[in-house]
Short mmCIF file of C-alpha atoms in Angstrom, two decimals:
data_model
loop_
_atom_site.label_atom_id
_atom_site.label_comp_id
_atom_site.label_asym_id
_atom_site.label_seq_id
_atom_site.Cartn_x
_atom_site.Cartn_y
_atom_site.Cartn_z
CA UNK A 1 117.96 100.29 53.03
CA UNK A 2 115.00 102.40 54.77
CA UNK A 3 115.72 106.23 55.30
CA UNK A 4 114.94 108.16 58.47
CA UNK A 5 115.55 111.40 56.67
CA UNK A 6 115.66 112.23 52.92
CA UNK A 7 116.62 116.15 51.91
CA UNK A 8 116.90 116.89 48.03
CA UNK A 9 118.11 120.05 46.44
CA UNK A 10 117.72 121.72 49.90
CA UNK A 11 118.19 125.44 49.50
CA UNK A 12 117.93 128.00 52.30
CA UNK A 13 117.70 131.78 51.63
CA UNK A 14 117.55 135.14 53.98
CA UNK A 15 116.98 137.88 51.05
CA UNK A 16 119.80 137.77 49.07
CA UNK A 17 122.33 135.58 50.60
CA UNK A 18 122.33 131.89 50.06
CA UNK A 19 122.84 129.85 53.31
CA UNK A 20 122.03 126.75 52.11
CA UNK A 21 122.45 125.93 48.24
CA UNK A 22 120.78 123.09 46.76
CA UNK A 23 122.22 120.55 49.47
CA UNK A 24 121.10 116.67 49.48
CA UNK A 25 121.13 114.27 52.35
CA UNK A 26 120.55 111.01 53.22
CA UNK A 27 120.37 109.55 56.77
CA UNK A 28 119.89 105.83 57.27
CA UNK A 29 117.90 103.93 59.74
CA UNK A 30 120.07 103.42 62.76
CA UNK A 31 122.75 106.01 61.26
CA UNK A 32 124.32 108.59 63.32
CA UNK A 33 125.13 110.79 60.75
CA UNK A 34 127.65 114.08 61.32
CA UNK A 35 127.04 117.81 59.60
CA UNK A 36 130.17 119.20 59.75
CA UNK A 37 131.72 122.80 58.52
CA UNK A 38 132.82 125.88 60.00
CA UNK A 39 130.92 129.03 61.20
CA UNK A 40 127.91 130.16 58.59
CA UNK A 41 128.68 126.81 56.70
CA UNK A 42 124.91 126.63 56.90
CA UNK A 43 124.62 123.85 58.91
CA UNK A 44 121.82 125.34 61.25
CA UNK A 45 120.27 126.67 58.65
CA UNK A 46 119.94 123.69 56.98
CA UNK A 47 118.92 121.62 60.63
CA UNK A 48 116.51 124.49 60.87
CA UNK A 49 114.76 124.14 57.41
CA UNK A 50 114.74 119.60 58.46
CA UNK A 51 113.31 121.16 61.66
CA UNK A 52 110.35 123.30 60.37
CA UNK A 53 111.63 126.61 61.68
CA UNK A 54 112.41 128.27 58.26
CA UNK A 55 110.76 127.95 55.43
CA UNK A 56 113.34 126.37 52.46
CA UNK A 57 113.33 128.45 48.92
CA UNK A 58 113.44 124.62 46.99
CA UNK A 59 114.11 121.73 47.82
CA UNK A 60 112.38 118.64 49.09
CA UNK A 61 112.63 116.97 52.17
CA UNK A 62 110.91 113.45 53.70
CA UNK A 63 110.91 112.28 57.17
CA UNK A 64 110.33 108.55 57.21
CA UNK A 65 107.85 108.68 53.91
CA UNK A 66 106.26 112.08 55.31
CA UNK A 67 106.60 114.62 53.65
CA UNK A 68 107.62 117.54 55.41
CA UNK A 69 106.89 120.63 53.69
CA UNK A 70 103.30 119.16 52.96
CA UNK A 71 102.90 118.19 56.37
CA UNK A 72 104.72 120.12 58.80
CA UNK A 73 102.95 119.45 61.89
CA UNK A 74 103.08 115.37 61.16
CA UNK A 75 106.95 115.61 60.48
CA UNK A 76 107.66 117.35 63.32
CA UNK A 77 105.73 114.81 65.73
CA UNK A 78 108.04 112.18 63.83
CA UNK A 79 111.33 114.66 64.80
CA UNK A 80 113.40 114.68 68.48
CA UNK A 81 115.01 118.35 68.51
CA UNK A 82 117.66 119.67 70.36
CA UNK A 83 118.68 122.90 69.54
CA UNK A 84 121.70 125.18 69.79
CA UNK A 85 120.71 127.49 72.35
CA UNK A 86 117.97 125.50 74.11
CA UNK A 87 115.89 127.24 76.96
CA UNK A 88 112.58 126.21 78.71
CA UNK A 89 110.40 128.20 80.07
CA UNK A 90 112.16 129.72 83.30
CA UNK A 91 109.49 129.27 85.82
CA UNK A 92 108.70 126.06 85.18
CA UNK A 93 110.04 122.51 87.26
CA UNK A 94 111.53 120.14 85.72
CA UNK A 95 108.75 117.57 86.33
CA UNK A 96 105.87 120.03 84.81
CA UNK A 97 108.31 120.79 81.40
CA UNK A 98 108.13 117.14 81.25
CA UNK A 99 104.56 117.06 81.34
CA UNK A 100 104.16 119.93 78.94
CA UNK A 101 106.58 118.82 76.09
CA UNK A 102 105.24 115.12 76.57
CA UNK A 103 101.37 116.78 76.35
CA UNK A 104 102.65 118.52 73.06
CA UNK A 105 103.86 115.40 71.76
CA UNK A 106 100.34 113.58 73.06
CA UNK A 107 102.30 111.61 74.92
CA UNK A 108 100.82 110.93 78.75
CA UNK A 109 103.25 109.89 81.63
CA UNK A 110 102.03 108.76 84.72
CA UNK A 111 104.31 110.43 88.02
CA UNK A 112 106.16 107.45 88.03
CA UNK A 113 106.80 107.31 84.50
CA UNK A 114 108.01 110.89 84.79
CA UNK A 115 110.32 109.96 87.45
CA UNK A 116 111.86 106.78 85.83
CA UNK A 117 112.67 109.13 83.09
CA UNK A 118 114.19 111.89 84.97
CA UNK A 119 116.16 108.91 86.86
CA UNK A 120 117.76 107.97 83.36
CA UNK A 121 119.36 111.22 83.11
CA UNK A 122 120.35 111.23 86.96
CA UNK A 123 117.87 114.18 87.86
CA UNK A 124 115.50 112.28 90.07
CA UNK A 125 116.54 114.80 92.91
CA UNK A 126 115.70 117.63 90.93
CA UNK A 127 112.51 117.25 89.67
CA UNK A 128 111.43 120.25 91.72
CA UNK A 129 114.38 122.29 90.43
CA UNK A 130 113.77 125.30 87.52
CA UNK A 131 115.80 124.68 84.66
CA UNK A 132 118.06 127.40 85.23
CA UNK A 133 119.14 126.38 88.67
CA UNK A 134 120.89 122.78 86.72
CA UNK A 135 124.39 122.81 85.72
CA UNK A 136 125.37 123.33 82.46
CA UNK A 137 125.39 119.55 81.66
CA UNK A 138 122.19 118.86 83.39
CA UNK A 139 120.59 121.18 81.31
CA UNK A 140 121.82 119.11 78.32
CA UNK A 141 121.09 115.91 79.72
CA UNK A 142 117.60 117.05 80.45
CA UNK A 143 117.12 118.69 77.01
CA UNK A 144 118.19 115.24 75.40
CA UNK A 145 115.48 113.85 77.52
CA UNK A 146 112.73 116.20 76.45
CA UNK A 147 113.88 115.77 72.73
CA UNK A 148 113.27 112.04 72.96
CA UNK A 149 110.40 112.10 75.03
CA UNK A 150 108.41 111.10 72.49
CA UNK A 151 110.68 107.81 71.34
CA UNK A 152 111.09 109.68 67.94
CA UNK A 153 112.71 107.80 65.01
CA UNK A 154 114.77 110.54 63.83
CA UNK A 155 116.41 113.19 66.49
CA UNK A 156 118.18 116.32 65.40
CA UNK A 157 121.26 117.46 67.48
CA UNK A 158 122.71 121.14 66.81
CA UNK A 159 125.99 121.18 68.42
CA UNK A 160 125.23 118.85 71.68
CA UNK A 161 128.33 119.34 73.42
CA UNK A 162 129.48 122.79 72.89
CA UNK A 163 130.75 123.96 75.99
CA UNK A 164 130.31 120.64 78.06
CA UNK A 165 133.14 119.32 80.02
CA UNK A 166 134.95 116.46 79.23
CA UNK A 167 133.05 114.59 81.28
CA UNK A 168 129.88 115.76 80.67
CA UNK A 169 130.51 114.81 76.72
CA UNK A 170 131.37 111.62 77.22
CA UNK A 171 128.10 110.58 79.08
CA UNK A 172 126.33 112.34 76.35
CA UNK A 173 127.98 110.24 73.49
CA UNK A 174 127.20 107.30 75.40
CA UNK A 175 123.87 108.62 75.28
CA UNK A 176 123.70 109.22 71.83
CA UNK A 177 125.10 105.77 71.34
CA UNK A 178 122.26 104.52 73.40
CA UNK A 179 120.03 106.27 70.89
CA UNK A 180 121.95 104.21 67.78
CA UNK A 181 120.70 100.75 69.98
CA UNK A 182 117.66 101.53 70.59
CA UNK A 183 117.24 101.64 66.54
CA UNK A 184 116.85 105.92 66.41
CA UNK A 185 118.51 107.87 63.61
CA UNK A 186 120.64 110.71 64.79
CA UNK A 187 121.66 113.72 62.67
CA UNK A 188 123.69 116.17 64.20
CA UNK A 189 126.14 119.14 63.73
CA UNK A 190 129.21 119.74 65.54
CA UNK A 191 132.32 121.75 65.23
CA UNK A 192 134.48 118.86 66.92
CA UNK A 193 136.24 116.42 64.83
CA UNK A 194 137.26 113.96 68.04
CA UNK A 195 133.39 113.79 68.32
CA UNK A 196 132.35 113.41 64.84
CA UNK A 197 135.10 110.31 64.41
CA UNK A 198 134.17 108.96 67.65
CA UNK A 199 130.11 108.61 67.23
CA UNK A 200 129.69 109.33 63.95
CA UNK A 201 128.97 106.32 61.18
CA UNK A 202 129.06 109.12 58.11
CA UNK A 203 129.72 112.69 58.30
CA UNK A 204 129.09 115.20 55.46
CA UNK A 205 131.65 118.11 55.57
CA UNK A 206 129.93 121.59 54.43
CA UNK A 207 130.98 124.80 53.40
CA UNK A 208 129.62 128.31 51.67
CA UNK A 209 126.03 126.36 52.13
CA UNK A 210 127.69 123.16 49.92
CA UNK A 211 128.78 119.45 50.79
CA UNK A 212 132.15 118.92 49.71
CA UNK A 213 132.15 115.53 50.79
CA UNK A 214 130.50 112.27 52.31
CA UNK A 215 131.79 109.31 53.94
CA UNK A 216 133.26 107.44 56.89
CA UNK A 217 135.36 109.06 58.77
CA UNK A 218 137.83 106.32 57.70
CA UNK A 219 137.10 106.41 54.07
CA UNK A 220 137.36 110.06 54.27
CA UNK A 221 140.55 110.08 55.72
CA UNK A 222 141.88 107.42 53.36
CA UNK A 223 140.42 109.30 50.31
CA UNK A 224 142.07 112.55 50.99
CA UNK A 225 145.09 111.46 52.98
CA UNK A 226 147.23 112.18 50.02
CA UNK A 227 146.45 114.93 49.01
CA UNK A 228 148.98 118.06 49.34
CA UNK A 229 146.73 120.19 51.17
CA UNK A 230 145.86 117.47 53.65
CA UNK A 231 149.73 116.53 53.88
CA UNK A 232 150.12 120.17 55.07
CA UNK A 233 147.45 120.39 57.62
CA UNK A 234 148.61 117.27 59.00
CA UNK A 235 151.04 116.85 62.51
CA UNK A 236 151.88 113.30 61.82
CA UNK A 237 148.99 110.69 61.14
CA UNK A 238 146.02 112.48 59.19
CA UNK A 239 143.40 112.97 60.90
CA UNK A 240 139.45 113.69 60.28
CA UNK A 241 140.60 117.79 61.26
CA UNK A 242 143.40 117.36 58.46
CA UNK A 243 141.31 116.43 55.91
CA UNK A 244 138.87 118.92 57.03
CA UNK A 245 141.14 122.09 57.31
CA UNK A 246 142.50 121.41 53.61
CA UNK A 247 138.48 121.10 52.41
CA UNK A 248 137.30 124.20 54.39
CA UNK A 249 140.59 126.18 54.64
CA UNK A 250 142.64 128.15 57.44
CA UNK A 251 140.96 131.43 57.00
CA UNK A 252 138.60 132.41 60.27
CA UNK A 253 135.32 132.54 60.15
CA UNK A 254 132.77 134.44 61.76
CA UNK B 1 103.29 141.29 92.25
CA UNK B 2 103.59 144.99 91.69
CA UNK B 3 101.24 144.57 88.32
CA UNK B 4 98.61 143.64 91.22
CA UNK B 5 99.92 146.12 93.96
CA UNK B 6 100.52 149.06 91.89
CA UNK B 7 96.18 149.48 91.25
CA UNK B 8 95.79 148.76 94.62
CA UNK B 9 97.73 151.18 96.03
CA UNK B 10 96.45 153.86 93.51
CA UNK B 11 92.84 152.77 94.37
CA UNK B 12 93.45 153.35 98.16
CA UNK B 13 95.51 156.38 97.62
CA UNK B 14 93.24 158.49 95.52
CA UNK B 15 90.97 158.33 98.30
CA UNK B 16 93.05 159.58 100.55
CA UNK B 17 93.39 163.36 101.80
CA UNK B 18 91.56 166.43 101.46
CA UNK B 19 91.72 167.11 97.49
CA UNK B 20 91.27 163.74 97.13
CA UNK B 21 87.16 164.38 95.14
CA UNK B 22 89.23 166.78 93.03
CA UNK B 23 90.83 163.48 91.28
CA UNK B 24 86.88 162.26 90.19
CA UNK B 25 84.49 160.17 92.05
CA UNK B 26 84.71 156.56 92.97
CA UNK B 27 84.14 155.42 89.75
CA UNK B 28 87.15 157.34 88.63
CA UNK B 29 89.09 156.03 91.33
CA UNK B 30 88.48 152.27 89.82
CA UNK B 31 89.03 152.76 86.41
CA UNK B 32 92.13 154.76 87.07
CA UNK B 33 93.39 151.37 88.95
CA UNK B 34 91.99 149.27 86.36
CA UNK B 35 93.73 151.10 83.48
CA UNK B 36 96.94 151.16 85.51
CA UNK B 37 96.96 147.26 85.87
CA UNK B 38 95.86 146.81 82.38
CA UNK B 39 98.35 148.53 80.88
CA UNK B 40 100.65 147.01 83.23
CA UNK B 41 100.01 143.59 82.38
CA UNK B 42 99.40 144.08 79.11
CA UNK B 43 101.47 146.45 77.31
CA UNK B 44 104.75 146.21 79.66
CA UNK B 45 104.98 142.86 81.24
CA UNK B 46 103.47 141.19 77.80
CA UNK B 47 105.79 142.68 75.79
CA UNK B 48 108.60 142.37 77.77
CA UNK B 49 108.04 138.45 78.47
CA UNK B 50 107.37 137.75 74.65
CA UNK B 51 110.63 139.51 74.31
CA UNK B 52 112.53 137.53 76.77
CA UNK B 53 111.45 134.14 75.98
CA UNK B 54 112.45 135.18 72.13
CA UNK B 55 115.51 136.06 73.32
CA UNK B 56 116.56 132.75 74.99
CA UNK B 57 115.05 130.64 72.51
CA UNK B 58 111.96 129.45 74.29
CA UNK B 59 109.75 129.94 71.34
CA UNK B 60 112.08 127.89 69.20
CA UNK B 61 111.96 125.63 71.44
CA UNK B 62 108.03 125.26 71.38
CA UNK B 63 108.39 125.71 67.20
CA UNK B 64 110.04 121.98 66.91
CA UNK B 65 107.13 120.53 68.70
CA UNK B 66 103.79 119.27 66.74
CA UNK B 67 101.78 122.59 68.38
CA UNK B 68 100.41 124.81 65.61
CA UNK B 69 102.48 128.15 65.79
CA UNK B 70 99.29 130.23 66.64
CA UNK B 71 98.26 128.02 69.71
CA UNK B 72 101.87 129.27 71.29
CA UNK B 73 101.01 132.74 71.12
CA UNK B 74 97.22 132.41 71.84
CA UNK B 75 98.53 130.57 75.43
CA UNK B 76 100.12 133.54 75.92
CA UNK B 77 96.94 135.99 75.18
CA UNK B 78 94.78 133.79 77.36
CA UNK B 79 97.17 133.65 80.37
CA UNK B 80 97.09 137.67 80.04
CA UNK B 81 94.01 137.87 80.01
CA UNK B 82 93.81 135.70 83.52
CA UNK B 83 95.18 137.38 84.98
CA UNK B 84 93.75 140.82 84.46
CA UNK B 85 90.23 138.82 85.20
CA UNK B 86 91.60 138.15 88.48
CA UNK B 87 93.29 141.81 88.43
CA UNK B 88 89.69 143.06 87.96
CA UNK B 89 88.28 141.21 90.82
CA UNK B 90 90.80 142.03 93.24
CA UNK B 91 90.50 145.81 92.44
CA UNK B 92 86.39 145.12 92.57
CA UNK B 93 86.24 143.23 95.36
CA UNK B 94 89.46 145.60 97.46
CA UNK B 95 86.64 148.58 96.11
CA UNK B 96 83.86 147.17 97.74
CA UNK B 97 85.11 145.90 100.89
CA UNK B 98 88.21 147.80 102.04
CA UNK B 99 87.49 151.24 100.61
CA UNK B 100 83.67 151.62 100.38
CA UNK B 101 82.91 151.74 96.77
CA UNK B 102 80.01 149.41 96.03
CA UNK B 103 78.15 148.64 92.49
CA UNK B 104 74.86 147.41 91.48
CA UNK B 105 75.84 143.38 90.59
CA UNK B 106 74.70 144.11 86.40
CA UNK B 107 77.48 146.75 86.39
CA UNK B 108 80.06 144.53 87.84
CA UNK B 109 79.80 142.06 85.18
CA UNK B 110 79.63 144.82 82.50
CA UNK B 111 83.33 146.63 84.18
CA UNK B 112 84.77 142.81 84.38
CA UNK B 113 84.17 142.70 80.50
CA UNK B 114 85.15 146.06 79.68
CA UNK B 115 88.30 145.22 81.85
CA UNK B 116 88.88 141.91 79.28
CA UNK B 117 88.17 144.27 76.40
CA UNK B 118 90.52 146.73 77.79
CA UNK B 119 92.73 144.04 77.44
CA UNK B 120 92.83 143.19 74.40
CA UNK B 121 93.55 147.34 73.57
CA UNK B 122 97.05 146.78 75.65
CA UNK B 123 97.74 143.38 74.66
CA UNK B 124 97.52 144.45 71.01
CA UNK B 125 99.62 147.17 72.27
CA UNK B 126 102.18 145.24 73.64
CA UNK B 127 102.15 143.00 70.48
CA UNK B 128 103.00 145.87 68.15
CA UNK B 129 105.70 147.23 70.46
CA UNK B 130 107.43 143.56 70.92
CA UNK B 131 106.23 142.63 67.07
CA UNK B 132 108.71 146.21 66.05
CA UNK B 133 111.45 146.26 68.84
CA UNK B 134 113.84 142.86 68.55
CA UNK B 135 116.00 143.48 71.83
CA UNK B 136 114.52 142.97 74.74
CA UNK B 137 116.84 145.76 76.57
CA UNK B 138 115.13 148.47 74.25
CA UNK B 139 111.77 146.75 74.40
CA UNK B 140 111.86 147.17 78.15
CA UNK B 141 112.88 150.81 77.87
CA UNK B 142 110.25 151.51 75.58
CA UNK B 143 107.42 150.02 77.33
CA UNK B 144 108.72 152.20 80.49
CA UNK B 145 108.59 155.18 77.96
CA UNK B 146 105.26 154.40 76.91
CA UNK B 147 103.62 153.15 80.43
CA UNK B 148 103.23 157.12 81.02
CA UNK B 149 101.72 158.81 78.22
CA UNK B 150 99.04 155.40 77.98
CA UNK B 151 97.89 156.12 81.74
CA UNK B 152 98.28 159.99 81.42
CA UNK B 153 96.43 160.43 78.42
CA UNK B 154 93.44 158.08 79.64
CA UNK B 155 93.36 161.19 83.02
CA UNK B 156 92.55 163.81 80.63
CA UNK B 157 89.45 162.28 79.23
CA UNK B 158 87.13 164.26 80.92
CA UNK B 159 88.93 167.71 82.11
CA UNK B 160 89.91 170.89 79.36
CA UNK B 161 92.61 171.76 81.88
CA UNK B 162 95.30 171.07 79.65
CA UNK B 163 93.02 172.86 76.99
CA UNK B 164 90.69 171.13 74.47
CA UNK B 165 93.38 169.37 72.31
CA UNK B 166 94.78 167.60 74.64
CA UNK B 167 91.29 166.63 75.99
CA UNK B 168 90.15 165.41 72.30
CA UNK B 169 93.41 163.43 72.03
CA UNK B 170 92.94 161.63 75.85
CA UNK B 171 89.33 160.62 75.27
CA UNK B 172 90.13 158.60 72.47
CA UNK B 173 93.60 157.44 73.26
CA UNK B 174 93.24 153.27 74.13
CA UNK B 175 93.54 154.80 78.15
CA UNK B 176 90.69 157.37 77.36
CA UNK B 177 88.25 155.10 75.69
CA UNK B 178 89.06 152.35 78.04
CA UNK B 179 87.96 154.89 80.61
CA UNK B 180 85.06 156.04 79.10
CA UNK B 181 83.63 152.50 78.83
CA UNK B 182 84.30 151.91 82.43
CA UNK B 183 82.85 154.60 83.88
CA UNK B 184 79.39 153.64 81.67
CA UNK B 185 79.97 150.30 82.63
CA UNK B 186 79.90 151.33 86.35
CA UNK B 187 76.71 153.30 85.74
CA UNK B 188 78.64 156.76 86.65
CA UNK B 189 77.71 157.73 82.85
CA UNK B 190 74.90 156.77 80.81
CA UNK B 191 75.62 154.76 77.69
CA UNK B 192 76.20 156.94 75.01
CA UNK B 193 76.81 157.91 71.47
CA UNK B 194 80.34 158.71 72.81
CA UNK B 195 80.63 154.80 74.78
CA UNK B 196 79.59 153.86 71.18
CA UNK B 197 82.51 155.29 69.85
CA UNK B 198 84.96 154.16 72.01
CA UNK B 199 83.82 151.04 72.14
CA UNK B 200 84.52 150.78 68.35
CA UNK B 201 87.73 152.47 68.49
CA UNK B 202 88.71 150.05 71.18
CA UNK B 203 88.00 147.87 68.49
CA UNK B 204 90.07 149.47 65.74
CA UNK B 205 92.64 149.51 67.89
CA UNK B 206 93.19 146.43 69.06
CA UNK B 207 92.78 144.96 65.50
CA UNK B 208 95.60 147.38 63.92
CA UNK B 209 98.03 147.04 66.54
CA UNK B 210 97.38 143.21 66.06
CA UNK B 211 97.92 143.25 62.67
CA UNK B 212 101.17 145.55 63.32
CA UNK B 213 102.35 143.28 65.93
CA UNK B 214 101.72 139.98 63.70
CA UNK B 215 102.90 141.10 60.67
CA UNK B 216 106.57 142.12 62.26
CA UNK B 217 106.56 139.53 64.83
CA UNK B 218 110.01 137.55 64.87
CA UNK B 219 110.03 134.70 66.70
CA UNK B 220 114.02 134.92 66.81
CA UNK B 221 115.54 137.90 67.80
CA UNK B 222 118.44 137.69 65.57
#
């Protein structure tokens, strides 16, 4: 089977602490494949190393057959990003951060073209709006749209519905779902287990910069479902959380 | 707004009542209003909108996309420097028409590119400051801080009043070279082995606050 995304012996460093140690990855063609773990897991760190923003200490990693770390500026054109904290430029309309992220991709859309995508998301009536005068969905919506903008293979999705309403999430994992049809790759993080088991075809579960596991959501759950740590995490039928409170463990972190 | 108002006003101001000569001639007058905006544009609102768009992830943002990382700041230098072409032309032309102050056509093009030199000085300025300071809270404290002693050191240029020390030290601050340069540019002075000098210090300047400001830059502020 063809990869979108290839990542061996990933490690991430910042001085002396390891975020990332010596992860691998593998994300199919048509996959939507789940990074999961708890705070400093190193799950950004390691979307952010896939992403070109930090620099990795080792490790290889291949974008379709690019390789990235020998050519960054190809595998990025070849990426769809959508970051944690996403922002655009404040002064800017919705309709010209089209035109500027589509211009960085060398992409060229005609007004209409720009409209018909703006009407996807439901924002034809605010193409004049500034970014920060959408709702907090709209601003995701329209970020999704910016990080596909360029019909990329491969998108990268750090935490897409934190602190979207029920509603709003929905729409977006039929939009992500969208994404699987249309023959994209998706690779993202999240910190909710309902999400990861309802979009997700594989998730990895990662902790202290490590993958403890890979799978199905199903196979996961039928792997570790009787095990003693899972059988005490668990309220009745085991569930994708059980199996990944008795990996990751009860302790907070930061 | 206030980055184009603030040399305005100064330029109309310094003309006004009966001390006003004892503040320098015309040619004073302009460079004072140049150096304000400059600095201004440069040095505080430069800084402080690198610092913001660092802080809410706009620069990550561009960092995913295919643009080589220098072309992001380099939009940024040549958007500055813009506007403080269009700052120098409004402050020429408000000279010339609304307060009297006319210059042979040579020397306008000469103070236009000293202005865009002058530029450079602040924006290198600005670069260090926003390149050593992550928050953008104490970045725009700092640049407040700073917006005085860069404008009042460029006043004592040219006057011992303060004694000789503090003369030496304002002609070749960035403000005090800047305004030496202008007011050679404007024909007031003649060029000189002292324009010579601050025209390389202006220079020096802007290459090692450059370097400082590169060197520490963050694009995250975190």
């Amino acid at each position: 089977m063809t990869r979108a995304l290839r990542v061996t012996g990933l490690r991430v460093t910042y001085g002396p602490v390891v975020a990332v140690d010596g992860i691998d990855l593998d994300v199919r063609e048509g996959e939507i494949y789940g990074l999961l773990g708890p705070n400093g897991a190193g799950k950004t760190s390691a979307l952010s190393a896939i992403e070109g923003l930090l620099r990795p200490a080792a490790g290889d990693i291949v974008i379709g057959d690019i390789d990235a770390r020998a050519h960054r500026l190809q595998s990025k054109a070849q990426l769809g990003v959508q970051l944690q904290a996403t922002s655009f430029q404040s002064n800017l309309r919705l309709v010209e951060l089209v035109r500027l992220f589509a211009g960085l991709y060398g992409v060229t859309l005609s007004p209409a073209q720009i409209r018909e995508r703006l009407e996807e998301i439901g924002l034809q009536h605010d193409a004049s709006k500034r970014f920060r005068e959408l709702s907090g969905g709209q601003q995701q919506r329209f970020s999704l749209l910016i990080a596909t903008i360029h019909d990329p293979a491969l998108v990268l999705l750090d935490e897409p519905t934190a602190g979207l309403d029920p509603q709003a999430r929905r729409q977006l994992w039929d939009r992500i779902e969208r994404f699987r049809k249309e023959g994209r790759s998706i690779l993202l993080t999240t910190h909710s287990m309902e999400e990861a088991q309802a979009v997700c075809d594989r998730v990895a579960i990662m902790d202290h910069g490590k993958i403890l596991t890979v799978g199905t959501p199903a196979a996961l759950i039928a792997a570790h479902r009787d095990d003693p740590q899972v059988r005490q995490a668990a309220h009745g039928e085991v569930t994708l959380e059980d199996v990944f409170i008795a990996l990751t463990g009860r302790e907070l972190r930061d | 707004m206030l980055t184009f108002a603030l040399p305005l006003i100064l330029l109309v101001a310094t003309g006004l009542g009966k001390n006003s000569a004892v503040l320098g001639g015309p040619a004073f007058r302009i460079s004072l209003a140049l150096t304000v905006g400059l600095v201004s544009i440069g040095t505080v609102g430069y800084s402080l909108a690198i610092a913001r768009d660092r802080d809410t992830g706009v620069f990550q943002r561009l960092r995913v996309t295919p643009a080589p990382t220098w072309t992001i700041m380099a939009s940024r230098w040549i958007v500055q420097l813009g506007a403080v072409l269009v700052m120098a032309i409004v402050v020429l032309v408000v000279a010339a028409v609304f307060v009297g102050i006319t210059l042979p056509p040579q020397n306008y093009l000469f103070t236009v590119l000293v202005a865009l030199l002058g530029s450079a000085v602040f924006l290198s300025i600005g670069q260090a400051i926003v390149g050593l300071i992550a928050s953008a809270d104490t970045l725009n404290a700092a640049g407040r801080l700073l917006y005085v002693p860069l404008i009042g050191l460029s006043l004592f240029g040219d006057s011992d009043r303060l004694g000789m020390t503090v003369e030496l030290v304002s002609r070749w601050s960035p403000g005090g070279c800047l305004e030496t340069l202008l007011s050679a540019a404007m024909g007031a002075t003649a060029w000189s082995g002292q324009s010579w000098g601050a025209l390389f210090a202006s220079f020096g300047y802007t290459v090692v606050f450059a370097v400082i400001g590169i060197r520490w830059f963050r694009w995250v502020a975190h």
